[in-house]
PDB file of C-alpha atoms and ligand atoms in Angstrom:
ATOM      1  CA  MET A   1       0.000   0.000   0.000  1.00  0.00           C
ATOM      2  CA  ARG A   2       1.257   3.496  -0.858  1.00  0.00           C
ATOM      3  CA  GLU A   3       1.662   6.493   1.392  1.00  0.00           C
ATOM      4  CA  ALA A   4      -1.401   8.736   1.233  1.00  0.00           C
ATOM      5  CA  GLY A   5      -1.368  11.061  -1.751  1.00  0.00           C
ATOM      6  CA  PRO A   6      -3.804  13.442  -3.335  1.00  0.00           C
ATOM      7  CA  ARG A   7      -4.200  11.703  -6.705  1.00  0.00           C
ATOM      8  CA  VAL A   8      -3.404   8.197  -7.819  1.00  0.00           C
ATOM      9  CA  ALA A   9      -4.059   6.629 -11.219  1.00  0.00           C
ATOM     10  CA  ASN A  10      -7.351   4.690 -11.370  1.00  0.00           C
ATOM     11  CA  ALA A  11      -8.468   6.105  -8.050  1.00  0.00           C
ATOM     12  CA  ARG A  12     -12.174   6.434  -7.443  1.00  0.00           C
ATOM     13  CA  ALA A  13     -13.524   9.937  -7.900  1.00  0.00           C
ATOM     14  CA  VAL A  14     -16.024  10.905  -5.251  1.00  0.00           C
ATOM     15  CA  MET A  15     -18.345  13.583  -6.524  1.00  0.00           C
ATOM     16  CA  ALA A  16     -19.753  16.561  -4.701  1.00  0.00           C
ATOM     17  CA  SER A  17     -22.069  15.606  -1.882  1.00  0.00           C
ATOM     18  CA  ARG A  18     -22.539  12.503   0.194  1.00  0.00           C
ATOM     19  CA  VAL A  19     -25.815  10.665   0.556  1.00  0.00           C
ATOM     20  CA  ALA A  20     -26.115   9.634   4.167  1.00  0.00           C
ATOM     21  CA  PRO A  21     -26.406   5.863   4.318  1.00  0.00           C
ATOM     22  CA  LYS A  22     -28.916   4.556   6.827  1.00  0.00           C
ATOM     23  CA  GLY A  23     -27.819   2.713   9.932  1.00  0.00           C
ATOM     24  CA  ASP A  24     -24.086   3.332  10.017  1.00  0.00           C
ATOM     25  CA  GLY A  25     -24.121   6.880  11.297  1.00  0.00           C
ATOM     26  CA  ASP A  26     -22.763   8.316   8.052  1.00  0.00           C
ATOM     27  CA  TYR A  27     -19.297   6.911   8.546  1.00  0.00           C
ATOM     28  CA  TYR A  28     -16.507   8.410   6.486  1.00  0.00           C
ATOM     29  CA  ALA A  29     -13.019   8.325   7.980  1.00  0.00           C
ATOM     30  CA  THR A  30     -10.937  11.479   7.787  1.00  0.00           C
ATOM     31  CA  PRO A  31      -7.455  10.947   6.308  1.00  0.00           C
ATOM     32  CA  PRO A  32      -5.126  11.413   9.304  1.00  0.00           C
ATOM     33  CA  TRP A  33      -3.069  14.071   7.483  1.00  0.00           C
ATOM     34  CA  ALA A  34      -6.093  16.388   7.404  1.00  0.00           C
ATOM     35  CA  THR A  35      -6.171  16.484  11.211  1.00  0.00           C
ATOM     36  CA  ARG A  36      -2.429  17.206  11.420  1.00  0.00           C
ATOM     37  CA  ALA A  37      -3.048  20.062   8.995  1.00  0.00           C
ATOM     38  CA  LEU A  38      -5.564  21.494  11.482  1.00  0.00           C
ATOM     39  CA  CYS A  39      -3.129  21.179  14.372  1.00  0.00           C
ATOM     40  CA  VAL A  40      -0.049  22.525  12.603  1.00  0.00           C
ATOM     41  CA  ASP A  41      -1.202  24.778   9.762  1.00  0.00           C
ATOM     42  CA  VAL A  42      -4.397  26.199  11.275  1.00  0.00           C
ATOM     43  CA  LEU A  43      -3.942  26.097  15.067  1.00  0.00           C
ATOM     44  CA  GLY A  44      -0.160  26.516  14.938  1.00  0.00           C
ATOM     45  CA  ILE A  45       0.522  23.810  17.521  1.00  0.00           C
ATOM     46  CA  GLY A  46       4.235  23.017  17.530  1.00  0.00           C
ATOM     47  CA  GLU A  47       5.032  21.004  20.628  1.00  0.00           C
ATOM     48  CA  ARG A  48       2.369  18.697  22.074  1.00  0.00           C
ATOM     49  CA  ARG A  49       0.087  20.794  24.309  1.00  0.00           C
ATOM     50  CA  ALA A  50      -1.387  19.951  27.697  1.00  0.00           C
ATOM     51  CA  TRP A  51      -4.859  20.623  26.276  1.00  0.00           C
ATOM     52  CA  SER A  52      -7.532  17.939  26.464  1.00  0.00           C
ATOM     53  CA  VAL A  53      -9.738  17.266  23.462  1.00  0.00           C
ATOM     54  CA  TRP A  54     -12.989  15.360  22.972  1.00  0.00           C
ATOM     55  CA  GLU A  55     -13.579  13.714  19.573  1.00  0.00           C
ATOM     56  CA  PRO A  56     -17.310  12.899  19.980  1.00  0.00           C
ATOM     57  CA  ALA A  57     -17.891  11.092  16.637  1.00  0.00           C
ATOM     58  CA  CYS A  58     -14.612   9.173  16.528  1.00  0.00           C
ATOM     59  CA  GLY A  59     -15.511   6.307  14.181  1.00  0.00           C
ATOM     60  CA  ALA A  60     -12.473   4.036  14.019  1.00  0.00           C
ATOM     61  CA  GLY A  61     -10.123   6.726  15.345  1.00  0.00           C
ATOM     62  CA  HIS A  62      -8.732   8.277  12.168  1.00  0.00           C
ATOM     63  CA  MET A  63      -8.971  11.737  13.739  1.00  0.00           C
ATOM     64  CA  ALA A  64      -8.457  10.826  17.395  1.00  0.00           C
ATOM     65  CA  VAL A  65      -5.130   9.072  16.703  1.00  0.00           C
ATOM     66  CA  PRO A  66      -3.394  12.104  15.130  1.00  0.00           C
ATOM     67  CA  LEU A  67      -5.018  14.408  17.707  1.00  0.00           C
ATOM     68  CA  ALA A  68      -3.120  12.469  20.391  1.00  0.00           C
ATOM     69  CA  GLU A  69       0.139  13.668  18.802  1.00  0.00           C
ATOM     70  CA  TYR A  70      -0.737  17.293  19.618  1.00  0.00           C
ATOM     71  CA  PHE A  71      -3.060  17.137  22.630  1.00  0.00           C
ATOM     72  CA  GLY A  72      -2.143  15.810  26.084  1.00  0.00           C
ATOM     73  CA  GLN A  73      -5.446  13.962  26.545  1.00  0.00           C
ATOM     74  CA  VAL A  74      -7.935  12.661  24.004  1.00  0.00           C
ATOM     75  CA  LEU A  75     -11.444  11.391  24.783  1.00  0.00           C
ATOM     76  CA  ALA A  76     -12.841   9.485  21.801  1.00  0.00           C
ATOM     77  CA  SER A  77     -16.505   8.468  21.664  1.00  0.00           C
ATOM     78  CA  ASP A  78     -19.159   7.547  19.113  1.00  0.00           C
ATOM     79  CA  LEU A  79     -22.771   6.449  19.052  1.00  0.00           C
ATOM     80  CA  TYR A  80     -21.744   3.448  16.913  1.00  0.00           C
ATOM     81  CA  ASP A  81     -19.111   0.881  17.831  1.00  0.00           C
ATOM     82  CA  ARG A  82     -16.267   0.593  15.329  1.00  0.00           C
ATOM     83  CA  GLY A  83     -13.825  -0.932  17.770  1.00  0.00           C
ATOM     84  CA  PHE A  84     -12.431   2.391  18.939  1.00  0.00           C
ATOM     85  CA  GLY A  85     -13.218   4.682  21.851  1.00  0.00           C
ATOM     86  CA  LEU A  86     -16.276   4.759  24.106  1.00  0.00           C
ATOM     87  CA  THR A  87     -19.480   3.864  22.335  1.00  0.00           C
ATOM     88  CA  GLY A  88     -23.185   3.292  22.850  1.00  0.00           C
ATOM     89  CA  PRO A  89     -26.369   5.298  23.337  1.00  0.00           C
ATOM     90  CA  GLU A  90     -24.905   7.216  26.271  1.00  0.00           C
ATOM     91  CA  TRP A  91     -22.339   8.622  23.831  1.00  0.00           C
ATOM     92  CA  ASP A  92     -24.972   9.952  21.432  1.00  0.00           C
ATOM     93  CA  PHE A  93     -23.622  13.474  21.118  1.00  0.00           C
ATOM     94  CA  LEU A  94     -27.088  14.784  20.306  1.00  0.00           C
ATOM     95  CA  ARG A  95     -29.072  13.065  23.041  1.00  0.00           C
ATOM     96  CA  PRO A  96     -31.224  15.394  25.110  1.00  0.00           C
ATOM     97  CA  LEU A  97     -29.110  16.682  27.962  1.00  0.00           C
ATOM     98  CA  PRO A  98     -30.488  15.982  31.434  1.00  0.00           C
ATOM     99  CA  GLU A  99     -30.057  19.063  33.608  1.00  0.00           C
ATOM    100  CA  ALA A 100     -27.270  17.364  35.532  1.00  0.00           C
ATOM    101  CA  ASP A 101     -25.277  17.029  32.286  1.00  0.00           C
ATOM    102  CA  ALA A 102     -25.733  20.640  31.276  1.00  0.00           C
ATOM    103  CA  ALA A 103     -22.516  21.686  33.027  1.00  0.00           C
ATOM    104  CA  PRO A 104     -19.416  22.419  30.913  1.00  0.00           C
ATOM    105  CA  CYS A 105     -17.843  19.224  29.618  1.00  0.00           C
ATOM    106  CA  GLY A 106     -14.487  20.016  31.200  1.00  0.00           C
ATOM    107  CA  HIS A 107     -12.443  19.557  28.026  1.00  0.00           C
ATOM    108  CA  ASP A 108     -10.367  22.257  26.380  1.00  0.00           C
ATOM    109  CA  TRP A 109     -11.449  21.412  22.854  1.00  0.00           C
ATOM    110  CA  ILE A 110     -14.160  19.531  20.972  1.00  0.00           C
ATOM    111  CA  ILE A 111     -12.887  18.511  17.525  1.00  0.00           C
ATOM    112  CA  THR A 112     -14.615  16.228  15.028  1.00  0.00           C
ATOM    113  CA  ASN A 113     -15.764  15.397  11.536  1.00  0.00           C
ATOM    114  CA  PRO A 114     -19.485  15.187  12.273  1.00  0.00           C
ATOM    115  CA  PRO A 115     -22.067  13.148  10.381  1.00  0.00           C
ATOM    116  CA  TYR A 116     -23.606  15.072   7.480  1.00  0.00           C
ATOM    117  CA  GLY A 117     -27.049  16.300   6.449  1.00  0.00           C
ATOM    118  CA  ASP A 118     -28.229  18.824   9.022  1.00  0.00           C
ATOM    119  CA  LEU A 119     -26.089  17.234  11.731  1.00  0.00           C
ATOM    120  CA  PRO A 120     -22.910  19.347  11.563  1.00  0.00           C
ATOM    121  CA  GLN A 121     -24.863  22.390  12.721  1.00  0.00           C
ATOM    122  CA  ARG A 122     -26.495  20.384  15.518  1.00  0.00           C
ATOM    123  CA  PHE A 123     -23.070  19.048  16.543  1.00  0.00           C
ATOM    124  CA  VAL A 124     -21.652  22.571  16.661  1.00  0.00           C
ATOM    125  CA  GLU A 125     -24.631  23.850  18.655  1.00  0.00           C
ATOM    126  CA  ARG A 126     -24.293  20.966  21.103  1.00  0.00           C
ATOM    127  CA  ALA A 127     -20.543  21.622  21.348  1.00  0.00           C
ATOM    128  CA  PHE A 128     -21.304  25.217  22.309  1.00  0.00           C
ATOM    129  CA  GLU A 129     -23.736  23.952  24.980  1.00  0.00           C
ATOM    130  CA  LEU A 130     -20.966  21.722  26.335  1.00  0.00           C
ATOM    131  CA  ALA A 131     -18.688  24.769  26.528  1.00  0.00           C
ATOM    132  CA  PRO A 132     -15.162  23.447  26.021  1.00  0.00           C
ATOM    133  CA  ARG A 133     -12.689  25.834  27.653  1.00  0.00           C
ATOM    134  CA  VAL A 134     -10.713  26.782  24.532  1.00  0.00           C
ATOM    135  CA  GLY A 135     -12.418  25.927  21.267  1.00  0.00           C
ATOM    136  CA  ILE A 136     -14.416  23.878  18.811  1.00  0.00           C
ATOM    137  CA  ALA A 137     -13.236  22.694  15.382  1.00  0.00           C
ATOM    138  CA  VAL A 138     -15.225  20.821  12.747  1.00  0.00           C
ATOM    139  CA  PHE A 139     -14.111  19.340   9.448  1.00  0.00           C
ATOM    140  CA  VAL A 140     -16.835  20.082   6.892  1.00  0.00           C
ATOM    141  CA  GLN A 141     -17.425  20.514   3.191  1.00  0.00           C
ATOM    142  CA  LEU A 142     -16.388  23.984   2.057  1.00  0.00           C
ATOM    143  CA  ARG A 143     -19.871  24.673   0.774  1.00  0.00           C
ATOM    144  CA  TRP A 144     -21.247  24.146   4.280  1.00  0.00           C
ATOM    145  CA  LEU A 145     -20.190  27.758   4.812  1.00  0.00           C
ATOM    146  CA  GLU A 146     -23.067  28.777   2.521  1.00  0.00           C
ATOM    147  CA  THR A 147     -26.817  29.039   2.988  1.00  0.00           C
ATOM    148  CA  ILE A 148     -29.080  31.668   4.449  1.00  0.00           C
ATOM    149  CA  GLN A 149     -30.189  29.392   7.266  1.00  0.00           C
ATOM    150  CA  ARG A 150     -26.692  28.582   8.543  1.00  0.00           C
ATOM    151  CA  GLY A 151     -25.697  32.216   8.142  1.00  0.00           C
ATOM    152  CA  ARG A 152     -28.647  33.354  10.242  1.00  0.00           C
ATOM    153  CA  GLU A 153     -28.558  30.594  12.820  1.00  0.00           C
ATOM    154  CA  LEU A 154     -24.860  29.859  13.201  1.00  0.00           C
ATOM    155  CA  PHE A 155     -22.225  31.989  11.514  1.00  0.00           C
ATOM    156  CA  LEU A 156     -23.620  35.486  12.113  1.00  0.00           C
ATOM    157  CA  PRO A 157     -24.455  34.931  15.792  1.00  0.00           C
ATOM    158  CA  ARG A 158     -21.225  32.971  16.338  1.00  0.00           C
ATOM    159  CA  PRO A 159     -18.547  34.088  13.865  1.00  0.00           C
ATOM    160  CA  PRO A 160     -15.753  31.512  13.594  1.00  0.00           C
ATOM    161  CA  HIS A 161     -12.302  32.353  14.952  1.00  0.00           C
ATOM    162  CA  VAL A 162     -10.631  31.039  11.806  1.00  0.00           C
ATOM    163  CA  ILE A 163     -11.438  28.926   8.749  1.00  0.00           C
ATOM    164  CA  GLY A 164      -8.739  26.651   7.322  1.00  0.00           C
ATOM    165  CA  ILE A 165      -9.274  25.929   3.637  1.00  0.00           C
ATOM    166  CA  PHE A 166      -7.534  22.948   2.054  1.00  0.00           C
ATOM    167  CA  CYS A 167      -5.838  23.773  -1.250  1.00  0.00           C
ATOM    168  CA  ASP A 168      -5.578  19.990  -1.743  1.00  0.00           C
ATOM    169  CA  ARG A 169      -8.660  17.841  -2.018  1.00  0.00           C
ATOM    170  CA  VAL A 170      -9.297  15.576   0.980  1.00  0.00           C
ATOM    171  CA  PRO A 171     -10.743  12.287  -0.295  1.00  0.00           C
ATOM    172  CA  LEU A 172     -13.276  10.599   1.962  1.00  0.00           C
ATOM    173  CA  VAL A 173     -15.051   7.338   1.199  1.00  0.00           C
ATOM    174  CA  ARG A 174     -17.782   5.555   3.052  1.00  0.00           C
ATOM    175  CA  GLY A 175     -16.819   2.900   5.527  1.00  0.00           C
ATOM    176  CA  GLY A 176     -13.177   3.693   6.216  1.00  0.00           C
ATOM    177  CA  TRP A 177     -10.088   5.402   4.853  1.00  0.00           C
ATOM    178  CA  ASP A 178      -8.831   4.656   1.352  1.00  0.00           C
ATOM    179  CA  PRO A 179      -5.493   6.433   0.816  1.00  0.00           C
ATOM    180  CA  GLU A 180      -5.870   5.881  -2.922  1.00  0.00           C
ATOM    181  CA  ALA A 181      -9.244   7.584  -3.323  1.00  0.00           C
ATOM    182  CA  SER A 182      -9.691  10.957  -4.991  1.00  0.00           C
ATOM    183  CA  THR A 183     -12.482  13.478  -4.787  1.00  0.00           C
ATOM    184  CA  ALA A 184     -14.081  16.513  -6.381  1.00  0.00           C
ATOM    185  CA  THR A 185     -15.329  17.809  -3.031  1.00  0.00           C
ATOM    186  CA  ALA A 186     -13.585  20.636  -1.181  1.00  0.00           C
ATOM    187  CA  TYR A 187     -13.269  20.575   2.606  1.00  0.00           C
ATOM    188  CA  CYS A 188     -12.261  23.021   5.303  1.00  0.00           C
ATOM    189  CA  TRP A 189     -11.844  23.323   9.039  1.00  0.00           C
ATOM    190  CA  VAL A 190     -14.095  25.757  10.893  1.00  0.00           C
ATOM    191  CA  VAL A 191     -12.766  26.805  14.288  1.00  0.00           C
ATOM    192  CA  TRP A 192     -14.501  28.733  17.048  1.00  0.00           C
ATOM    193  CA  ARG A 193     -12.685  29.990  20.137  1.00  0.00           C
ATOM    194  CA  LEU A 194     -14.502  30.291  23.427  1.00  0.00           C
ATOM    195  CA  ASP A 195     -11.559  31.719  25.342  1.00  0.00           C
ATOM    196  CA  GLY A 196     -11.764  35.195  23.877  1.00  0.00           C
ATOM    197  CA  ALA A 197      -8.963  34.733  21.310  1.00  0.00           C
ATOM    198  CA  ALA A 198      -9.237  37.373  18.585  1.00  0.00           C
ATOM    199  CA  PRO A 199     -10.642  36.344  15.180  1.00  0.00           C
ATOM    200  CA  ARG A 200      -8.082  35.612  12.477  1.00  0.00           C
ATOM    201  CA  PRO A 201      -8.221  35.856   8.701  1.00  0.00           C
ATOM    202  CA  PRO A 202      -8.814  32.607   6.824  1.00  0.00           C
ATOM    203  CA  VAL A 203      -5.866  30.254   6.451  1.00  0.00           C
ATOM    204  CA  TRP A 204      -5.177  28.465   3.184  1.00  0.00           C
ATOM    205  CA  ILE A 205      -3.641  25.099   4.008  1.00  0.00           C
ATOM    206  CA  ALA A 206      -0.820  25.123   1.479  1.00  0.00           C
ATOM    207  CA  PRO A 207      -0.683  22.572  -1.352  1.00  0.00           C
ATOM    208  CA  GLY A 208       1.158  19.394  -0.409  1.00  0.00           C
ATOM    209  CA  ALA A 209      -0.601  18.854   2.927  1.00  0.00           C
ATOM    210  CA  PRO A 210      -1.021  15.088   2.266  1.00  0.00           C
ATOM    211  CA  GLN A 211       2.734  14.737   1.753  1.00  0.00           C
ATOM    212  CA  ARG A 212       3.726  17.066   4.619  1.00  0.00           C
ATOM    213  CA  HIS A 213       1.407  15.508   7.148  1.00  0.00           C
ATOM    214  CA  SER A 214       1.307  11.807   6.296  1.00  0.00           C
ATOM    215  CA  ARG A 215       3.188   9.267   8.408  1.00  0.00           C
ATOM    216  CA  LEU A 216       4.000   5.735   7.363  1.00  0.00           C
ATOM    217  CA  GLY A 217       2.235   4.446  10.489  1.00  0.00           C
ATOM    218  CA  ASP A 218      -1.039   5.923   9.222  1.00  0.00           C
ATOM    219  CA  LEU A 219      -1.384   3.043   6.819  1.00  0.00           C
ATOM    220  CA  ALA A 220      -2.369   0.805   9.724  1.00  0.00           C
ATOM    221  CA  LEU A 221      -5.572   2.844   9.823  1.00  0.00           C
ATOM    222  CA  ALA A 222      -6.300   2.106   6.158  1.00  0.00           C
ATOM    223  CA  ARG A 223      -7.127  -1.520   6.846  1.00  0.00           C
ATOM    224  CA  SER A 224     -10.785  -1.030   7.640  1.00  0.00           C
ATOM    225  CA  VAL A 225     -11.701   0.229   4.181  1.00  0.00           C
ATOM    226  CA  THR A 226     -14.985  -1.013   2.737  1.00  0.00           C
ATOM    227  CA  PRO A 227     -14.837  -0.365  -1.011  1.00  0.00           C
ATOM    228  CA  ALA A 228     -17.480   2.238  -1.766  1.00  0.00           C
ATOM    229  CA  THR A 229     -18.330   0.508  -5.034  1.00  0.00           C
ATOM    230  CA  ASP A 230     -19.608  -2.538  -3.117  1.00  0.00           C
ATOM    231  CA  ALA A 231     -22.024  -0.508  -1.090  1.00  0.00           C
ATOM    232  CA  GLY A 232     -24.521   0.809  -3.617  1.00  0.00           C
ATOM    233  CA  PRO A 233     -25.131   4.368  -4.712  1.00  0.00           C
ATOM    234  CA  LEU A 234     -23.292   6.504  -2.212  1.00  0.00           C
ATOM    235  CA  PHE A 235     -22.759   9.847  -3.814  1.00  0.00           C
ATOM    236  CA  GLU A 236     -24.714  12.390  -5.771  1.00  0.00           C
ATOM    237  CA  GLU A 237     -23.469  15.392  -7.630  1.00  0.00           C
ATOM    238  CA  ALA A 238     -25.323  18.168  -5.960  1.00  0.00           C
ATOM    239  CA  GLY A 239     -27.405  18.828  -2.928  1.00  0.00           C
ATOM    240  CA  ASP A 240     -27.420  20.858   0.182  1.00  0.00           C
ATOM    241  CA  ALA A 241     -25.145  19.203   2.665  1.00  0.00           C
TER     242      ALA A 241
HETATM  243  C1  SAM B   1     -18.143  11.364   9.033  1.00  0.00           C
HETATM  244  S1  SAM B   1     -17.879  10.107  10.239  1.00  0.00           S
HETATM  245  C2  SAM B   1     -16.396  10.705  11.002  1.00  0.00           C
HETATM  246  C3  SAM B   1     -15.634   9.694  11.806  1.00  0.00           C
HETATM  247  C4  SAM B   1     -14.382  10.243  12.495  1.00  0.00           C
HETATM  248  N1  SAM B   1     -14.699  11.472  13.209  1.00  0.00           N
HETATM  249  C5  SAM B   1     -13.310  10.529  11.498  1.00  0.00           C
HETATM  250  O1  SAM B   1     -13.115  11.705  11.215  1.00  0.00           O
HETATM  251  O2  SAM B   1     -12.659   9.611  10.996  1.00  0.00           O
HETATM  252  C6  SAM B   1     -19.175  10.559  11.397  1.00  0.00           C
HETATM  253  C7  SAM B   1     -19.218   9.741  12.659  1.00  0.00           C
HETATM  254  O3  SAM B   1     -20.293  10.237  13.464  1.00  0.00           O
HETATM  255  C8  SAM B   1     -20.827   9.161  14.197  1.00  0.00           C
HETATM  256  N2  SAM B   1     -22.150   9.570  14.681  1.00  0.00           N
HETATM  257  C9  SAM B   1     -23.307   9.674  13.952  1.00  0.00           C
HETATM  258  N3  SAM B   1     -24.289  10.148  14.749  1.00  0.00           N
HETATM  259  C10 SAM B   1     -23.757  10.344  15.983  1.00  0.00           C
HETATM  260  C11 SAM B   1     -24.256  10.816  17.226  1.00  0.00           C
HETATM  261  N4  SAM B   1     -25.533  11.212  17.341  1.00  0.00           N
HETATM  262  N5  SAM B   1     -23.421  10.885  18.292  1.00  0.00           N
HETATM  263  C12 SAM B   1     -22.128  10.486  18.177  1.00  0.00           C
HETATM  264  N6  SAM B   1     -21.594  10.025  17.030  1.00  0.00           N
HETATM  265  C13 SAM B   1     -22.387   9.959  15.952  1.00  0.00           C
HETATM  266  C14 SAM B   1     -20.836   8.038  13.195  1.00  0.00           C
HETATM  267  O4  SAM B   1     -20.910   6.777  13.812  1.00  0.00           O
HETATM  268  C15 SAM B   1     -19.496   8.264  12.466  1.00  0.00           C
HETATM  269  O5  SAM B   1     -18.472   7.502  13.073  1.00  0.00           O
END
């Protein structure tokens, strides 16, 4: 298997938006290099920090594992069990919060690639309710920044601290991580700070992020790939994700 790269001959092209499959929680693993790009290129973390981070939709750990290289403590959880982290109904990030649970979560950061549809906004709103001490970061499609509704309900009332835009494409496929996949979809990181840090201009994550931020050890995480072609019609060209 090759080191992760942005384009490989005969790779599958994943078009525009994802159709949420039923019953698996909309599982697409984030290539580990995309999380290192957040830590290094967007958040500017050099040395590992004492910060704690909660990855509340961890899947099989493709984001939680690289987060552990930069954060002192990582809590990984998911509603669905993929053999990683804490799982089950009590880890449903969107479950109604009993009053006793309405206190701040006690983590410095909440960072995730949430399930799609209307769920990223609900994840961000829940993350705000859980009030991490420092910030929130979500990996989303670039076009998620659009729409009147999200503008009114999310971005205007809560302007992000910084947005990190990938110059490279970040290929995601259903069911795992395929380092040989390609994509036509653009992704970005949206970061909010709750500690009063001043807003920053957008950051363009320079071309070559897959090469800069891939590690040979990442390939161990590529094993759980379910070929998208075996799983029926997964993608459509347009839509409002
Ligand atoms: C797009 S995948 C991302 C997986 C992982 N964060 C990554 O980046 O590799 C979305 C994840 O959200 C999980 N999920 C869906 N609904 C959830 C919920 N209500 N609470 C917690 N996790 C949920 C799914 O099981 C899936 O693992």
